XYZ file of C-alpha atoms in Angstrom:
88
model
C 0.000 0.000 0.000
C 2.900 2.366 -0.598
C 1.119 4.139 -3.441
C 1.986 7.811 -3.519
C -0.489 10.452 -4.668
C 1.016 12.670 -7.380
C 0.036 16.022 -8.861
C -0.684 16.174 -12.592
C -1.275 19.157 -14.876
C -3.785 18.215 -17.576
C -4.145 20.608 -20.497
C -6.152 20.541 -23.674
C -9.066 22.179 -25.461
C -12.812 21.960 -24.931
C -15.752 22.934 -27.122
C -17.620 25.484 -25.015
C -20.759 27.086 -26.424
C -21.857 30.198 -24.518
C -23.936 31.351 -27.497
C -24.708 29.733 -30.788
C -21.060 30.365 -31.737
C -18.977 27.379 -30.678
C -15.241 27.595 -30.244
C -12.465 25.393 -28.924
C -10.999 27.027 -25.824
C -7.814 25.962 -24.045
C -7.807 24.780 -20.428
C -5.245 23.664 -17.885
C -6.260 21.909 -14.657
C -4.123 20.561 -11.813
C -5.390 17.385 -10.144
C -4.150 14.874 -7.575
C -4.184 11.251 -8.695
C -2.318 7.977 -8.322
C -1.628 7.574 -12.031
C -1.979 9.419 -15.336
C -5.178 7.613 -16.363
C -6.885 8.574 -13.096
C -5.970 12.237 -13.651
C -7.507 12.181 -17.145
C -10.693 10.569 -15.818
C -10.983 13.190 -13.063
C -10.628 16.082 -15.539
C -13.189 14.596 -17.934
C -15.590 14.095 -15.048
C -15.118 17.618 -13.635
C -15.473 19.412 -16.974
C -18.498 17.317 -17.842
C -20.268 18.060 -14.582
C -19.305 21.740 -14.290
C -19.866 22.800 -17.892
C -22.209 20.051 -19.154
C -19.693 18.954 -21.786
C -19.739 15.590 -23.480
C -16.479 13.680 -23.453
C -16.303 13.985 -27.231
C -16.143 17.787 -26.773
C -12.997 17.564 -24.623
C -9.574 16.925 -26.181
C -6.680 16.182 -23.817
C -3.410 17.363 -25.372
C -0.906 16.902 -22.547
C -0.662 15.264 -19.137
C 2.475 15.821 -17.103
C 3.472 15.213 -13.521
C 4.459 18.383 -11.676
C 5.926 19.033 -8.227
C 3.231 19.962 -5.677
C 4.841 23.386 -5.124
C 4.079 24.351 -8.745
C 0.348 23.586 -8.485
C -1.958 26.500 -9.356
C -4.511 25.725 -6.663
C -3.904 26.407 -2.986
C -5.843 23.366 -1.754
C -3.524 21.013 -3.670
C -0.482 22.603 -2.023
C -2.131 22.345 1.403
C -3.080 18.681 0.928
C 0.533 17.843 0.084
C 1.633 19.142 3.505
C -0.471 16.536 5.315
C 1.513 13.439 6.284
C -0.516 10.732 8.019
C -2.592 12.371 10.740
C -0.166 15.257 11.250
C 0.305 18.568 9.474
C 3.933 19.533 8.927
């Protein structure tokens, strides 16, 4: 059970349609996951639920592991400080 949670930056384009004009818009989301496939699944799920996008309207271009200090979101940085039941 020594699986370590990693931080991934997933970037790509999604077909958002605020009006009748549809356009592919870039996105970049940082997520915590055990492996690359889990990070992709989390991003597809979040974009689908938040913006009502179908998976066919989301194109993942790059997935890379990043150090937790470089994460864009504060909660990801804070979660990385927790070790067991103690906060460092």
